[in-house]
Amino acid sequence: MNMWVLTILGLSALIAIDFFIGRKPHDVSIKEAGTWSVVWIVLAALFGLGLLFFGNSQASGEFFAGFITEKSLSVDNLFVFVLIMAKFSVPSHLQQRVLLIGVLIALVLRAIFIAAGAAIVASFAWVFYIFGAFLIYTAWKLIQEARSDEEEDEFEENRLLKSIEKKFGVADKYHDTKLFIRVNGKRVLTPLMVVMLAIGTTDVLFALDSIPAIFGLTQDPYIVFTANAFALMGLRQLYFLIGGLLKKLVHLSYGLSVILGFIGVKLVLHALHESGVHVPEISIPFSLAVICGVLVITTITSLIASKKQAEREAAEQTAEKAGIDA
């Protein structure tokens, strides 16, 4: 309990510092985003090393495997965040505030999910079969979506968000950082509040994939929570840092599908082992190696494919221009 209290207090202090630094709405530069992205990654690394020093190599390995997995899944989530920002036409100087509050909402809701998941896992070992099957299905679905030519170019509001907008009403324009204003004596939401709720509630949907995935790497609620916390808390800076590079990660879905499928198989093997079936279990060091290897290969192949695509488009434009000139 002391460890939980100290950790939550520490994370709260880091969030307060982050909020204090970004309290004034402004356009986030690449330098600022890069600096803080490095800070959050270093803090996560120090935390993982702290687990190694004060705990054991098992806990440290589980944290790093969980953190890297959650971070990679978070990068995929950024595609949807870009769509949300475009859908609500969020001014650039307000985007960092939207992401900060949205991520905080997601962190609180994920904590509830993790608590529920930990209780289920502790009581019912057969739930690993369900988690494993779900992750394998999700991996297959990601591959199908990646192979299709259709691209998601618009964000669709969920039912919860629509019901909130209908109940409270929404102002027709942004009012700086205000979340509520009065219109004809009635208190209504500002678009800023709506987009914050959109970011927060949408991330909970992503948790349906990421929470089972990390429970496939560790069943320790403390490690599950801290890995999610560190992955989410650096998400705001990562959005501004790699926002322009997202479209170049063309093979990211394939990489994530391999990771989710791998963890799904790991969960099924673990469930069989718990049921008394003698099957090999996948170790954390091997899991960490597979996750890192897949992400490195995916990034390299994505950048190569994007470069070739850019060269083809440039060649086509040159040929088209030459034909027009002729």
Short mmCIF file of C-alpha atoms in Angstrom, two decimals:
data_model
loop_
_atom_site.label_atom_id
_atom_site.label_comp_id
_atom_site.label_asym_id
_atom_site.label_seq_id
_atom_site.Cartn_x
_atom_site.Cartn_y
_atom_site.Cartn_z
CA MET A 1 0.00 0.00 0.00
CA ASN A 2 2.86 2.39 0.79
CA MET A 3 4.32 1.73 -2.67
CA TRP A 4 0.96 2.46 -4.31
CA VAL A 5 0.53 5.71 -2.35
CA LEU A 6 4.07 6.90 -3.11
CA THR A 7 3.72 6.02 -6.80
CA ILE A 8 0.39 7.84 -7.19
CA LEU A 9 1.78 10.87 -5.36
CA GLY A 10 4.87 10.82 -7.59
CA LEU A 11 2.81 10.54 -10.77
CA SER A 12 0.49 13.30 -9.56
CA ALA A 13 3.50 15.55 -8.97
CA LEU A 14 4.81 14.86 -12.49
CA ILE A 15 1.37 15.57 -13.96
CA ALA A 16 1.18 18.83 -11.97
CA ILE A 17 4.60 19.90 -13.27
CA ASP A 18 3.57 19.01 -16.81
CA PHE A 19 0.33 20.98 -16.41
CA PHE A 20 2.17 23.97 -14.90
CA ILE A 21 4.63 24.09 -17.80
CA GLY A 22 1.86 23.79 -20.40
CA ARG A 23 -0.72 25.89 -18.54
CA LYS A 24 -0.46 28.76 -21.04
CA PRO A 25 -1.97 27.84 -24.43
CA HIS A 26 0.73 27.94 -27.11
CA ASP A 27 1.92 26.23 -30.26
CA VAL A 28 4.21 23.37 -29.25
CA SER A 29 7.53 23.43 -31.10
CA ILE A 30 9.41 20.34 -32.26
CA LYS A 31 12.18 21.22 -29.82
CA GLU A 32 9.80 21.39 -26.84
CA ALA A 33 8.00 18.18 -27.85
CA GLY A 34 11.32 16.38 -28.41
CA THR A 35 12.76 17.51 -25.08
CA TRP A 36 9.75 16.41 -23.07
CA SER A 37 9.42 13.14 -24.99
CA VAL A 38 12.98 12.31 -23.97
CA VAL A 39 12.22 13.36 -20.37
CA TRP A 40 9.22 11.02 -20.12
CA ILE A 41 11.13 8.11 -21.68
CA VAL A 42 14.08 8.67 -19.30
CA LEU A 43 11.69 8.78 -16.33
CA ALA A 44 10.12 5.50 -17.47
CA ALA A 45 13.58 3.95 -17.88
CA LEU A 46 14.63 5.13 -14.40
CA PHE A 47 11.43 3.68 -12.95
CA GLY A 48 12.12 0.34 -14.64
CA LEU A 49 15.70 0.35 -13.34
CA GLY A 50 14.32 1.21 -9.89
CA LEU A 51 12.19 -1.93 -10.05
CA LEU A 52 15.34 -3.87 -10.91
CA PHE A 53 17.31 -2.36 -8.03
CA PHE A 54 14.63 -2.43 -5.33
CA GLY A 55 12.68 -5.41 -6.66
CA ASN A 56 13.91 -8.03 -9.11
CA SER A 57 14.73 -8.60 -12.76
CA GLN A 58 11.33 -10.22 -13.38
CA ALA A 59 9.41 -7.10 -12.33
CA SER A 60 11.76 -4.83 -14.28
CA GLY A 61 11.51 -6.95 -17.43
CA GLU A 62 7.71 -7.06 -17.21
CA PHE A 63 7.57 -3.27 -16.83
CA PHE A 64 9.78 -2.60 -19.86
CA ALA A 65 7.90 -5.13 -22.00
CA GLY A 66 4.57 -3.61 -20.93
CA PHE A 67 5.74 -0.04 -21.37
CA ILE A 68 7.12 -0.63 -24.87
CA THR A 69 3.96 -2.49 -25.91
CA GLU A 70 1.66 0.23 -24.54
CA LYS A 71 3.81 2.95 -26.11
CA SER A 72 3.68 1.31 -29.53
CA LEU A 73 -0.08 0.87 -29.27
CA SER A 74 -0.35 4.53 -28.23
CA VAL A 75 1.45 5.61 -31.40
CA ASP A 76 -1.27 3.87 -33.39
CA ASN A 77 -3.85 5.77 -31.31
CA LEU A 78 -2.32 9.05 -32.45
CA PHE A 79 -3.80 8.51 -35.92
CA VAL A 80 -7.27 8.80 -34.38
CA PHE A 81 -6.22 11.82 -32.29
CA VAL A 82 -5.22 13.59 -35.51
CA LEU A 83 -8.68 12.84 -36.95
CA ILE A 84 -10.37 14.15 -33.79
CA MET A 85 -8.39 17.40 -33.89
CA ALA A 86 -9.35 17.86 -37.54
CA LYS A 87 -13.01 16.95 -36.90
CA PHE A 88 -13.39 19.66 -34.24
CA SER A 89 -11.04 22.15 -35.96
CA VAL A 90 -9.05 22.61 -32.75
CA PRO A 91 -6.82 25.74 -32.90
CA SER A 92 -3.14 24.75 -32.81
CA HIS A 93 -2.44 26.69 -29.61
CA LEU A 94 -5.17 24.77 -27.73
CA GLN A 95 -4.21 21.27 -28.89
CA GLN A 96 -1.70 20.68 -26.08
CA ARG A 97 -4.37 21.55 -23.46
CA VAL A 98 -6.85 19.18 -25.14
CA LEU A 99 -4.37 16.32 -25.09
CA LEU A 100 -3.31 16.96 -21.49
CA ILE A 101 -6.84 16.81 -20.06
CA GLY A 102 -7.90 14.07 -22.48
CA VAL A 103 -4.99 11.86 -21.43
CA LEU A 104 -5.78 12.49 -17.74
CA ILE A 105 -9.37 11.35 -18.33
CA ALA A 106 -8.05 8.26 -20.11
CA LEU A 107 -5.61 7.52 -17.27
CA VAL A 108 -8.37 7.60 -14.63
CA LEU A 109 -10.69 5.43 -16.72
CA ARG A 110 -7.89 2.97 -17.51
CA ALA A 111 -7.11 2.67 -13.79
CA ILE A 112 -10.70 1.48 -13.31
CA PHE A 113 -10.30 -0.99 -16.19
CA ILE A 114 -7.04 -2.30 -14.72
CA ALA A 115 -8.58 -2.79 -11.27
CA ALA A 116 -11.48 -4.71 -12.79
CA GLY A 117 -9.14 -6.76 -15.00
CA ALA A 118 -6.87 -7.61 -12.08
CA ALA A 119 -9.84 -8.80 -10.01
CA ILE A 120 -11.10 -10.99 -12.86
CA VAL A 121 -7.66 -12.46 -13.57
CA ALA A 122 -7.11 -13.24 -9.89
CA SER A 123 -10.46 -15.03 -9.60
CA PHE A 124 -10.81 -16.77 -12.96
CA ALA A 125 -7.74 -18.29 -14.65
CA TRP A 126 -9.84 -19.26 -17.70
CA VAL A 127 -10.16 -15.56 -18.60
CA PHE A 128 -6.70 -15.87 -20.19
CA TYR A 129 -8.27 -17.99 -22.92
CA ILE A 130 -10.67 -15.13 -23.68
CA PHE A 131 -7.93 -12.49 -23.58
CA GLY A 132 -5.70 -14.59 -25.81
CA ALA A 133 -8.43 -15.32 -28.36
CA PHE A 134 -9.44 -11.65 -28.38
CA LEU A 135 -5.88 -10.49 -29.07
CA ILE A 136 -5.40 -13.04 -31.86
CA TYR A 137 -8.69 -11.89 -33.41
CA THR A 138 -7.62 -8.24 -33.05
CA ALA A 139 -4.29 -9.05 -34.73
CA TRP A 140 -6.09 -10.66 -37.67
CA LYS A 141 -8.45 -7.69 -37.89
CA LEU A 142 -5.52 -5.25 -37.97
CA ILE A 143 -3.97 -7.15 -40.87
CA GLN A 144 -7.26 -7.09 -42.77
CA GLU A 145 -7.58 -3.33 -42.25
CA ALA A 146 -3.96 -2.74 -43.26
CA ARG A 147 -4.42 -4.75 -46.48
CA SER A 148 -7.60 -2.91 -47.44
CA ASP A 149 -7.31 0.21 -49.57
CA GLU A 150 -9.88 2.11 -47.52
CA GLU A 151 -8.51 4.81 -45.25
CA GLU A 152 -10.36 6.22 -42.27
CA ASP A 153 -10.52 9.94 -42.94
CA GLU A 154 -13.22 11.05 -40.52
CA PHE A 155 -13.84 10.62 -36.81
CA GLU A 156 -17.27 9.35 -35.80
CA GLU A 157 -18.47 10.45 -32.37
CA ASN A 158 -19.49 7.65 -30.00
CA ARG A 159 -22.95 7.43 -28.43
CA LEU A 160 -21.79 8.65 -25.03
CA LEU A 161 -20.32 11.80 -26.55
CA LYS A 162 -23.44 12.45 -28.63
CA SER A 163 -25.69 12.07 -25.59
CA ILE A 164 -23.57 14.51 -23.55
CA GLU A 165 -23.68 17.08 -26.36
CA LYS A 166 -27.45 16.67 -26.67
CA LYS A 167 -28.05 17.03 -22.93
CA PHE A 168 -25.83 20.04 -22.25
CA GLY A 169 -25.61 21.75 -25.64
CA VAL A 170 -22.44 23.01 -27.32
CA ALA A 171 -21.28 26.55 -28.07
CA ASP A 172 -20.70 27.46 -31.71
CA LYS A 173 -17.07 28.50 -31.24
CA TYR A 174 -14.03 28.14 -28.98
CA HIS A 175 -13.72 30.48 -25.99
CA ASP A 176 -9.99 30.19 -25.25
CA THR A 177 -9.50 27.61 -22.45
CA LYS A 178 -13.03 27.83 -21.03
CA LEU A 179 -14.86 24.51 -20.75
CA PHE A 180 -18.33 25.95 -20.03
CA ILE A 181 -20.02 29.24 -20.93
CA ARG A 182 -23.52 30.67 -20.50
CA VAL A 183 -25.69 31.20 -23.56
CA ASN A 184 -29.07 32.86 -22.94
CA GLY A 185 -28.76 31.98 -19.27
CA LYS A 186 -28.06 28.28 -19.95
CA ARG A 187 -24.73 26.68 -19.15
CA VAL A 188 -23.38 24.89 -22.24
CA LEU A 189 -20.21 23.04 -23.18
CA THR A 190 -17.53 24.67 -25.28
CA PRO A 191 -16.04 22.76 -28.23
CA LEU A 192 -12.85 22.48 -26.15
CA MET A 193 -14.66 20.43 -23.50
CA VAL A 194 -16.24 18.20 -26.15
CA VAL A 195 -12.94 17.40 -27.85
CA MET A 196 -11.33 16.64 -24.46
CA LEU A 197 -14.11 14.14 -23.76
CA ALA A 198 -13.66 12.72 -27.26
CA ILE A 199 -9.94 12.11 -26.67
CA GLY A 200 -10.53 10.59 -23.22
CA THR A 201 -13.44 8.30 -24.10
CA THR A 202 -11.91 7.20 -27.40
CA ASP A 203 -8.75 6.14 -25.59
CA VAL A 204 -10.84 3.90 -23.35
CA LEU A 205 -11.88 1.98 -26.48
CA PHE A 206 -8.20 1.49 -27.27
CA ALA A 207 -7.81 0.05 -23.76
CA LEU A 208 -9.90 -2.92 -24.88
CA ASP A 209 -6.82 -4.01 -26.84
CA SER A 210 -4.00 -2.71 -24.67
CA ILE A 211 -5.21 -3.89 -21.24
CA PRO A 212 -5.50 -7.58 -22.27
CA ALA A 213 -2.16 -7.22 -24.09
CA ILE A 214 -0.27 -6.06 -21.02
CA PHE A 215 -1.98 -8.66 -18.80
CA GLY A 216 -0.42 -11.14 -21.20
CA LEU A 217 2.99 -9.85 -20.13
CA THR A 218 2.36 -9.44 -16.40
CA GLN A 219 -0.44 -10.10 -13.95
CA ASP A 220 0.89 -7.60 -11.41
CA PRO A 221 -1.67 -4.71 -11.23
CA TYR A 222 1.06 -2.33 -10.04
CA ILE A 223 3.20 -2.94 -13.14
CA VAL A 224 0.15 -2.85 -15.42
CA PHE A 225 -0.87 0.53 -14.01
CA THR A 226 2.58 2.15 -14.05
CA ALA A 227 3.38 0.91 -17.56
CA ASN A 228 0.08 2.39 -18.80
CA ALA A 229 0.67 5.62 -16.88
CA PHE A 230 4.14 6.26 -18.29
CA ALA A 231 3.00 5.32 -21.82
CA LEU A 232 0.03 7.71 -21.66
CA MET A 233 1.73 10.61 -19.92
CA GLY A 234 4.25 11.08 -22.72
CA LEU A 235 1.58 10.79 -25.39
CA ARG A 236 0.88 14.53 -25.62
CA GLN A 237 4.47 15.41 -26.50
CA LEU A 238 4.72 12.44 -28.84
CA TYR A 239 1.70 13.75 -30.76
CA PHE A 240 3.51 16.97 -31.64
CA LEU A 241 6.86 15.27 -32.20
CA ILE A 242 5.84 12.62 -34.72
CA GLY A 243 2.54 14.06 -35.96
CA GLY A 244 4.07 14.68 -39.38
CA LEU A 245 5.73 11.26 -39.44
CA LEU A 246 2.62 9.20 -38.69
CA LYS A 247 1.73 8.77 -42.35
CA LYS A 248 5.21 7.38 -42.99
CA LEU A 249 4.68 4.48 -40.57
CA VAL A 250 2.79 2.56 -43.24
CA HIS A 251 3.62 -0.85 -41.78
CA LEU A 252 2.78 -0.01 -38.17
CA SER A 253 -0.49 -1.95 -38.25
CA TYR A 254 1.35 -5.06 -39.45
CA GLY A 255 3.87 -4.72 -36.63
CA LEU A 256 1.18 -4.23 -34.01
CA SER A 257 -0.75 -7.21 -35.36
CA VAL A 258 2.35 -9.40 -34.95
CA ILE A 259 2.85 -8.14 -31.38
CA LEU A 260 -0.79 -8.63 -30.39
CA GLY A 261 -0.89 -12.05 -32.02
CA PHE A 262 2.32 -13.06 -30.25
CA ILE A 263 0.96 -11.93 -26.86
CA GLY A 264 -2.33 -13.68 -27.62
CA VAL A 265 -0.48 -16.97 -28.18
CA LYS A 266 1.50 -16.32 -24.98
CA LEU A 267 -1.77 -15.88 -23.06
CA VAL A 268 -3.24 -19.11 -24.43
CA LEU A 269 -0.08 -21.04 -23.51
CA HIS A 270 -0.20 -19.51 -20.03
CA ALA A 271 -3.87 -20.51 -19.67
CA LEU A 272 -3.07 -24.08 -20.74
CA HIS A 273 -0.20 -24.19 -18.26
CA GLU A 274 -2.53 -22.98 -15.48
CA SER A 275 -4.98 -25.73 -16.48
CA GLY A 276 -2.30 -28.37 -15.90
CA VAL A 277 -1.34 -28.92 -19.55
CA HIS A 278 2.41 -29.29 -20.02
CA VAL A 279 3.21 -26.65 -22.64
CA PRO A 280 6.20 -24.32 -22.95
CA GLU A 281 5.70 -20.81 -21.55
CA ILE A 282 7.21 -17.76 -23.22
CA SER A 283 9.64 -15.89 -20.98
CA ILE A 284 9.64 -12.12 -20.44
CA PRO A 285 13.17 -11.61 -21.92
CA PHE A 286 12.08 -13.44 -25.08
CA SER A 287 8.83 -11.41 -25.21
CA LEU A 288 10.80 -8.17 -24.83
CA ALA A 289 13.17 -9.19 -27.62
CA VAL A 290 10.29 -10.05 -29.96
CA ILE A 291 8.42 -6.80 -29.26
CA CYS A 292 11.50 -4.61 -29.76
CA GLY A 293 12.60 -6.56 -32.85
CA VAL A 294 9.18 -6.26 -34.51
CA LEU A 295 9.02 -2.51 -33.84
CA VAL A 296 12.52 -1.91 -35.23
CA ILE A 297 11.85 -3.94 -38.38
CA THR A 298 8.43 -2.29 -38.84
CA THR A 299 9.91 1.21 -38.53
CA ILE A 300 12.73 0.47 -41.00
CA THR A 301 10.48 -1.13 -43.60
CA SER A 302 7.92 1.68 -43.19
CA LEU A 303 10.50 4.40 -43.81
CA ILE A 304 11.88 2.53 -46.84
CA ALA A 305 8.38 2.05 -48.29
CA SER A 306 7.48 5.70 -47.64
CA LYS A 307 10.67 6.88 -49.34
CA LYS A 308 9.98 4.74 -52.41
CA GLN A 309 6.38 5.99 -52.52
CA ALA A 310 7.58 9.61 -52.35
CA GLU A 311 10.06 8.96 -55.15
CA ARG A 312 7.34 7.41 -57.33
CA GLU A 313 5.02 10.35 -56.73
CA ALA A 314 7.81 12.80 -57.52
CA ALA A 315 8.60 10.91 -60.75
CA GLU A 316 4.92 10.92 -61.75
CA GLN A 317 4.64 14.64 -61.09
CA THR A 318 7.77 15.30 -63.15
CA ALA A 319 6.44 13.19 -66.01
CA GLU A 320 3.07 14.89 -65.83
CA LYS A 321 4.67 18.34 -65.83
CA ALA A 322 6.87 17.38 -68.79
CA GLY A 323 3.78 16.23 -70.70
CA ILE A 324 1.99 19.50 -69.98
CA ASP A 325 5.01 21.55 -71.07
CA ALA A 326 5.27 19.52 -74.28
#
